[in-house]
Tab-separated table of C-alpha atoms in Angstrom:
chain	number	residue	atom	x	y	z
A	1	UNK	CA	-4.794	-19.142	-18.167
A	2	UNK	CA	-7.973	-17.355	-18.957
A	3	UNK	CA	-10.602	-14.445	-18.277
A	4	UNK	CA	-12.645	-14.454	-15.778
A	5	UNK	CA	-16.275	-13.187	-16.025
A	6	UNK	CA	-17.001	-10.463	-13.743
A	7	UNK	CA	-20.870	-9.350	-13.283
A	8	UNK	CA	-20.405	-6.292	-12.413
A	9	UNK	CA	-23.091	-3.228	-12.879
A	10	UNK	CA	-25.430	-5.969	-14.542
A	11	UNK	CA	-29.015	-7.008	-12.493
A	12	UNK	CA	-29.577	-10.690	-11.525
A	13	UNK	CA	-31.549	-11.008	-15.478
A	14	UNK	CA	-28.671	-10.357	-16.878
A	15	UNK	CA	-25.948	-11.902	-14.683
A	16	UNK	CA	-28.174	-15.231	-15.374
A	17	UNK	CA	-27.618	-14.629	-19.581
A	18	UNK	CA	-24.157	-13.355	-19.399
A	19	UNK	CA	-23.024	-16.413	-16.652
A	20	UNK	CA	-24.921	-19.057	-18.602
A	21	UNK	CA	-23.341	-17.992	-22.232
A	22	UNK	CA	-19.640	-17.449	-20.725
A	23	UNK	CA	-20.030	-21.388	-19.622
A	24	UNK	CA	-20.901	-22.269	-22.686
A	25	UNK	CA	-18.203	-21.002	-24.263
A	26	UNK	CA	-15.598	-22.520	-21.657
A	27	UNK	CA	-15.128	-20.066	-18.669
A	28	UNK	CA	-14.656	-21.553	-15.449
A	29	UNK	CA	-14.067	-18.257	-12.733
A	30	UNK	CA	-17.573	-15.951	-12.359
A	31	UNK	CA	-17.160	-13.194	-10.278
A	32	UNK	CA	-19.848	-11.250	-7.884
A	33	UNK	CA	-19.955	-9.510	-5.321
A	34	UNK	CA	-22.864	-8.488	-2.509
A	35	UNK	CA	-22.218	-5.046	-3.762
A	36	UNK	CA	-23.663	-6.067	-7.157
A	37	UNK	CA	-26.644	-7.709	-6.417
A	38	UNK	CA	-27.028	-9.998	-8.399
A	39	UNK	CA	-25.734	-13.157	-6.515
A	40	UNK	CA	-28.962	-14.907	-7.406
A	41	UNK	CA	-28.834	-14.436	-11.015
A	42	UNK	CA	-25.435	-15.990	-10.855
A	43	UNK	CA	-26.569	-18.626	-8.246
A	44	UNK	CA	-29.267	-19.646	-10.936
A	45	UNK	CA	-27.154	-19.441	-13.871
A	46	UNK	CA	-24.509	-22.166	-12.615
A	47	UNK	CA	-27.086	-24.493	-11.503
A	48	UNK	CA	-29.012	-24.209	-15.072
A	49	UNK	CA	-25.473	-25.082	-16.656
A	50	UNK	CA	-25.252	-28.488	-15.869
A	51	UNK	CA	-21.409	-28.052	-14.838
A	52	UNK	CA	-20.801	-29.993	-11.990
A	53	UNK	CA	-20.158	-27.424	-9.339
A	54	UNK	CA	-16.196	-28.730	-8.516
A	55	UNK	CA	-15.253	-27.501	-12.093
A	56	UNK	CA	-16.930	-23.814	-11.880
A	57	UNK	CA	-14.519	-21.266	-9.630
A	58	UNK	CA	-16.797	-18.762	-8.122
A	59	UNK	CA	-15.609	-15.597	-6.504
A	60	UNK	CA	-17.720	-12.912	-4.033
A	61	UNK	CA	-17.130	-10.238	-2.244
A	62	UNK	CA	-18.296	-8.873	1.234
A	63	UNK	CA	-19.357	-5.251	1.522
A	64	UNK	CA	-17.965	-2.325	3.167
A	65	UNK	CA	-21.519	-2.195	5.192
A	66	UNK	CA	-20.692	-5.384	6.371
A	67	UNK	CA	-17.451	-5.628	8.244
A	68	UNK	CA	-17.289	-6.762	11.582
A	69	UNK	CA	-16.535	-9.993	12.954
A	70	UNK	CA	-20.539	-10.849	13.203
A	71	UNK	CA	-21.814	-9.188	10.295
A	72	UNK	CA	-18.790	-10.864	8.420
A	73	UNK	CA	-20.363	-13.936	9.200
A	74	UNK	CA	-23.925	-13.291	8.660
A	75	UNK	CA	-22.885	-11.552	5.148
A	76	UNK	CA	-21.142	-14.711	4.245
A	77	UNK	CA	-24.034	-17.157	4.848
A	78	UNK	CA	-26.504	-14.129	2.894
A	79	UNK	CA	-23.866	-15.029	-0.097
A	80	UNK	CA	-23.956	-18.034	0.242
A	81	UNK	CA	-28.152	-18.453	0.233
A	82	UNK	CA	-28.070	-15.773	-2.759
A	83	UNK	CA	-25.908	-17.756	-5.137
A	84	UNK	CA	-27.830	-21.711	-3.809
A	85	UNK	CA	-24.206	-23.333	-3.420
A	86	UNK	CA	-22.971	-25.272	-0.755
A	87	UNK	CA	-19.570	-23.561	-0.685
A	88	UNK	CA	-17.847	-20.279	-2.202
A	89	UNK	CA	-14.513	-20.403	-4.289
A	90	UNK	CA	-12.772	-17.550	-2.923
A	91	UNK	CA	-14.413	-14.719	-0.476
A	92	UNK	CA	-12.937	-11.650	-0.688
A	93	UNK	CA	-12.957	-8.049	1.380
A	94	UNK	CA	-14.222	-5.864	-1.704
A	95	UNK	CA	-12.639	-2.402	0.021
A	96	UNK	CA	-9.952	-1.850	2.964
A	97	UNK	CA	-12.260	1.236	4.515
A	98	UNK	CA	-16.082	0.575	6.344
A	99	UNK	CA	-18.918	1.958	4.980
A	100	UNK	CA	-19.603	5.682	6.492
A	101	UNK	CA	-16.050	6.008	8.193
A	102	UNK	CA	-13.882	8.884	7.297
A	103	UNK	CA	-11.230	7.210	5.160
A	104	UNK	CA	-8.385	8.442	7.681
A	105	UNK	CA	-10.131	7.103	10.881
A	106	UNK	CA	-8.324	4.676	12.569
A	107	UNK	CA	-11.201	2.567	13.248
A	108	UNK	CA	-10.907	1.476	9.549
A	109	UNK	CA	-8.218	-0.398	10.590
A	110	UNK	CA	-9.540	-1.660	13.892
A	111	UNK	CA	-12.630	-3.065	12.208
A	112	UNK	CA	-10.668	-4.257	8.972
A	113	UNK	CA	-8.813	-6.887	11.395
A	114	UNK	CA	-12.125	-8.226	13.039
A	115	UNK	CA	-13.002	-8.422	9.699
A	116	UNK	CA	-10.527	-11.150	8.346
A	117	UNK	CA	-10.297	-12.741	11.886
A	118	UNK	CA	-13.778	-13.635	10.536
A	119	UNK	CA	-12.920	-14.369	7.246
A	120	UNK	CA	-10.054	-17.082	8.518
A	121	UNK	CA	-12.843	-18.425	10.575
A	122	UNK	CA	-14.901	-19.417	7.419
A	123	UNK	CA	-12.114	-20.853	5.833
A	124	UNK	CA	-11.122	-23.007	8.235
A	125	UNK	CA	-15.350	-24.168	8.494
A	126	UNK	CA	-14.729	-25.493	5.369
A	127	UNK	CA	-17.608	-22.966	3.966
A	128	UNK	CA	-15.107	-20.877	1.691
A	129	UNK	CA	-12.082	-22.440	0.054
A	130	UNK	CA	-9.765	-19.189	-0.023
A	131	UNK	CA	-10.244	-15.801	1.300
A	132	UNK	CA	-8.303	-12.988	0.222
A	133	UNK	CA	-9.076	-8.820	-0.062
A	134	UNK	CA	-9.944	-6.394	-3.205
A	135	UNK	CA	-8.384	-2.453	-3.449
A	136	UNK	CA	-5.487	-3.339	-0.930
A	137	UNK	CA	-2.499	-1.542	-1.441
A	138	UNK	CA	0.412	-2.086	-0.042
A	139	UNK	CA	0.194	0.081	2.799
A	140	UNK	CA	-3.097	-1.909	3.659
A	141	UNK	CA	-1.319	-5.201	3.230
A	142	UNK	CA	1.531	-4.439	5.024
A	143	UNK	CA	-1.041	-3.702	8.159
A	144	UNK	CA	-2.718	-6.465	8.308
A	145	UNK	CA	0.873	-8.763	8.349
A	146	UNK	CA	2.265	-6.337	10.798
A	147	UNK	CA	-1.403	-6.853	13.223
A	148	UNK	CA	-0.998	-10.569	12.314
A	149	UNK	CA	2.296	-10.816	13.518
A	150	UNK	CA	1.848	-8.617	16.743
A	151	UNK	CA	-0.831	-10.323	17.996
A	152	UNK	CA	1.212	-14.084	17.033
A	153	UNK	CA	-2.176	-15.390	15.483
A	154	UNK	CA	-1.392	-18.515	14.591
A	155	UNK	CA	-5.130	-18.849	13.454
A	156	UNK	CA	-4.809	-15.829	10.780
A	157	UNK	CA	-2.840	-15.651	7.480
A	158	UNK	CA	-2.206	-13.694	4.893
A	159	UNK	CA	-5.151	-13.017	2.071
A	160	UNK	CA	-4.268	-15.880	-0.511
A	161	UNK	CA	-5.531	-13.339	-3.432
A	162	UNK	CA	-5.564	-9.452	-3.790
A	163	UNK	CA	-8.066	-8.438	-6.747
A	164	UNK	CA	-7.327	-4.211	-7.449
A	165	UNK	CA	-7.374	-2.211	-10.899
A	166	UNK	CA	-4.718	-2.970	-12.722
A	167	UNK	CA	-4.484	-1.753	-17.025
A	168	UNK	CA	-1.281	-0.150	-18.860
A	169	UNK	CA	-2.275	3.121	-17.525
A	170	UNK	CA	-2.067	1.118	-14.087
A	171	UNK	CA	0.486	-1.221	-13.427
A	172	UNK	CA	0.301	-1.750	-10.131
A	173	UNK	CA	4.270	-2.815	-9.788
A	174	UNK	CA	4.598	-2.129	-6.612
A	175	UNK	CA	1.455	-3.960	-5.296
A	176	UNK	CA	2.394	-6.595	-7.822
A	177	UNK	CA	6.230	-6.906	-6.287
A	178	UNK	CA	4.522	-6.900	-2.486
A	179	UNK	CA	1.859	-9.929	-3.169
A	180	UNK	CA	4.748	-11.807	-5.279
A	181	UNK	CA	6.616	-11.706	-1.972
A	182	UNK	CA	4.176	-12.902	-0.438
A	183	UNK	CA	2.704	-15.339	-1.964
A	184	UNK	CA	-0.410	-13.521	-2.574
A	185	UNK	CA	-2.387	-14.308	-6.089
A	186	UNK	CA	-3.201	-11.051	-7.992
A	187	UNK	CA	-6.450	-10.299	-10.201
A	188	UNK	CA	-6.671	-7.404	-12.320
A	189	UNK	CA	-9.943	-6.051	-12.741
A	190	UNK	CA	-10.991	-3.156	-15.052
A	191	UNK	CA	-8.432	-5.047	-17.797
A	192	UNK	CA	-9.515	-2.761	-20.333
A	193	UNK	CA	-9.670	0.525	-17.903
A	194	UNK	CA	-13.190	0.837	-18.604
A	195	UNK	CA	-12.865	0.589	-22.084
A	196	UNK	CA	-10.974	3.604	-22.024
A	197	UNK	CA	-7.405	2.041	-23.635
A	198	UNK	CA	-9.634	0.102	-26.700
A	199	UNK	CA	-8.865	3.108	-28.775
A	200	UNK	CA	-5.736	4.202	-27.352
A	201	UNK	CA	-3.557	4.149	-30.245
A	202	UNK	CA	-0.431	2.624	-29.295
A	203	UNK	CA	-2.388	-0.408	-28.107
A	204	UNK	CA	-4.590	-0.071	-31.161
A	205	UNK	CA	-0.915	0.174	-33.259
A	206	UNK	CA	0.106	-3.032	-31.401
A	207	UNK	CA	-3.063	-5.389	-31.364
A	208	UNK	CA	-2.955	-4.392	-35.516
A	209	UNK	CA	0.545	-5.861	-35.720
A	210	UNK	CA	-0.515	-9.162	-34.163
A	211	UNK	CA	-3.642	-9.411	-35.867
A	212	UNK	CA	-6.106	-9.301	-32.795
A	213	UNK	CA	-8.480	-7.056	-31.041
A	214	UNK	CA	-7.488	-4.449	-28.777
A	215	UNK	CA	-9.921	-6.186	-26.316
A	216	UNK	CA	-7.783	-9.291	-26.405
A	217	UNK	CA	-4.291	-7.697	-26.207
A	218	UNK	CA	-5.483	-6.208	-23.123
A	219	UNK	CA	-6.435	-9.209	-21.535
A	220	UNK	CA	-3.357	-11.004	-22.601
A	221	UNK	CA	-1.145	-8.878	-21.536
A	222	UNK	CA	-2.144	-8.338	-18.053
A	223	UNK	CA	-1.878	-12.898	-18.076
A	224	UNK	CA	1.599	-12.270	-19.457
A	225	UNK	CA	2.382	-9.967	-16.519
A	226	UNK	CA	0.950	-12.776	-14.101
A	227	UNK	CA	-2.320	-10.833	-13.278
A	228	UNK	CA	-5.664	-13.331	-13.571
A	229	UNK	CA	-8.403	-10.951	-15.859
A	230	UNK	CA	-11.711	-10.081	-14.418
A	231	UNK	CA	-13.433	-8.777	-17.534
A	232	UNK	CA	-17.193	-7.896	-17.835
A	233	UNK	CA	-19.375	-8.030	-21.007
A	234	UNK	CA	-23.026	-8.994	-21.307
A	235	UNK	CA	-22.321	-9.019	-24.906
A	236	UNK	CA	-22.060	-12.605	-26.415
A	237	UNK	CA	-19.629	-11.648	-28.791
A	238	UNK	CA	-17.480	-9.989	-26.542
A	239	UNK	CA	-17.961	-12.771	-24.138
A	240	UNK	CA	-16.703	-15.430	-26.773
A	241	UNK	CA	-13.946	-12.812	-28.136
A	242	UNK	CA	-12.599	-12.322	-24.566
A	243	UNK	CA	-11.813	-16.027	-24.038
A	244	UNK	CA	-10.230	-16.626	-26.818
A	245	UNK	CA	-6.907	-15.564	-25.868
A	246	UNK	CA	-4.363	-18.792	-27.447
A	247	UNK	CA	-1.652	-16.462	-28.713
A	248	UNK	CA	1.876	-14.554	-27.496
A	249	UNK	CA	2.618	-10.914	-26.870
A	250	UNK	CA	6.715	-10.959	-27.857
A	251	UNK	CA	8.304	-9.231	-24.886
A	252	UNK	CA	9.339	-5.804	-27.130
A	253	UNK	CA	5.731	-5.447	-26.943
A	254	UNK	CA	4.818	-5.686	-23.754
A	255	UNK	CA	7.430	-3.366	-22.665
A	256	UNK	CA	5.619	-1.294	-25.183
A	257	UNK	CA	2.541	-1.284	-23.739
A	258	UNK	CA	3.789	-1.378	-19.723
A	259	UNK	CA	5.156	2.595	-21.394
A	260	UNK	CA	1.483	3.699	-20.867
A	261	UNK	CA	2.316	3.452	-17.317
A	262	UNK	CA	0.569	7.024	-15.982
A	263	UNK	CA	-0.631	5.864	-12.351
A	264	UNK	CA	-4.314	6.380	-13.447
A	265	UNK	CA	-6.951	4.965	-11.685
A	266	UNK	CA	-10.063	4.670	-13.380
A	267	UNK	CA	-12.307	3.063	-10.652
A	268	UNK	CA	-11.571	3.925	-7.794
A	269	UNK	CA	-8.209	5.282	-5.274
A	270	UNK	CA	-8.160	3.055	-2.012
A	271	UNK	CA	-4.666	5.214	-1.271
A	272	UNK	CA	-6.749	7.743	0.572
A	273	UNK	CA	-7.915	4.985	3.464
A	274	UNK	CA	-6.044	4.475	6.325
């Protein structure tokens, strides 16, 4: 398994460099979102590459401004002109609450349903391959297959991926043991908690015992623990570093590093929507 190149905080210039040289050096998953704009950098950047479009994975997101069923739907096809594909990889609900609604407001959850009844809709057009959500916890997750169930919608599954921060200072277990169940795909992003743990120095004490970079243990370690990495770097270096991940975390070390455990979100808390 390897990293995935995430584009976000970068403009559309450099979501076109960073894309271009993380193909080169043998990544296969980019990651956007409408949030970032810069779908069009990326859009340009795979069709400079010369990759025939079956072998490059690309993930988006929709926008909290744009749930709904019908803005769903427009949003999608916006994507989809941004990034000059013919289909999307994965399309994913980038937060469980809508844009300008009190997190506790119920209508989050009334408009979060619409939402992926919209969502199943363009999966089953053929126009997205998988859908899934981003920031669900399992309180939001457990929701949306109670309201699935309830209203026997034989039309609607389950999200086939969840992407949420996940780091040593984050495990995520319990999300982790919920999608497991469930047969929902996890992606961590935020690998490195915003660079935050590259100088913590138990990780630092570790990556020096297996002769790496504290960048890489990071990112191995979250594979080991069955998370897919979504790791963002506009440096080349970093880039190439970041992929190069062909080596084994012994399990004493891992549990090691899962000890940094402290519940610490970095980005942001999607506990505090309903």
């Amino acid at each position: 398994r390897q990293s995935t190149q995430s584009t976000w905080q970068v403009s559309n210039d450099e979501a076109f460099e960073a894309v271009q040289y993380a193909l080169q050096c043998g990544y296969r998953h980019i990651d956007t979102a409408s949030v970032y704009r810069n779908e069009e950098g990326v859009g340009r950047a795979i069709k400079a590459s010369g990759i025939p479009r079956e072998q490059i994975f690309v993930t988006t997101k929709l926008s909290p401004k744009q749930h709904g069923y019908d803005q769903t739907i427009k949003a999608f096809e916006s994507s989809l002109q941004l990034l000059q594909i013919d289909f999307i990889d994965c399309y994913l609900m980038h937060w469980p609450g809508v844009s300008k609604q009190p997190p506790q407001s119920d209508t989050n959850k009334i408009v979060r349903i619409e939402t992926w009844r919209a969502m199943c809709d363009l999966l089953r057009s053929g126009k997205c391959r998988s859908i899934g959500v981003s920031n669900f916890t399992c309180a939001h997750l457990d929701h949306l297959k109670i309201a699935l169930a309830e209203r026997n919608e034989m039309q609607m599954i389950l999200p086939m991926v969840n992407q949420t921060e996940c780091h040593p200072n984050l495990l995520q277990s319990d999300v982790k043991q919920w999608c497991d169940a469930n047969n929902v795909a996890t992606m961590a992003y935020s690998p490195l908690g915003v660079g935050q743990l590259l100088t913590d120095p138990l990780v630092v004490g570790v990556a020096n015992r297996l002769e790496t970079s504290t960048s890489r243990l990071l990112l191995k370690w979250g594979l080991q623990r069955g998370w897919g990495v979504v790791v963002k770097s506009t440096n080349p270096a970093h880039i190439l570093e970041n992929s190069q991940l062909d080596f084994h975390i012994p399990e004493s070390m891992m549990q090691e590093i899962d000890g940094l455990d402290r519940g610490k979100h970095y980005c942001w808390d999607p506990s505090c929507v309903t």
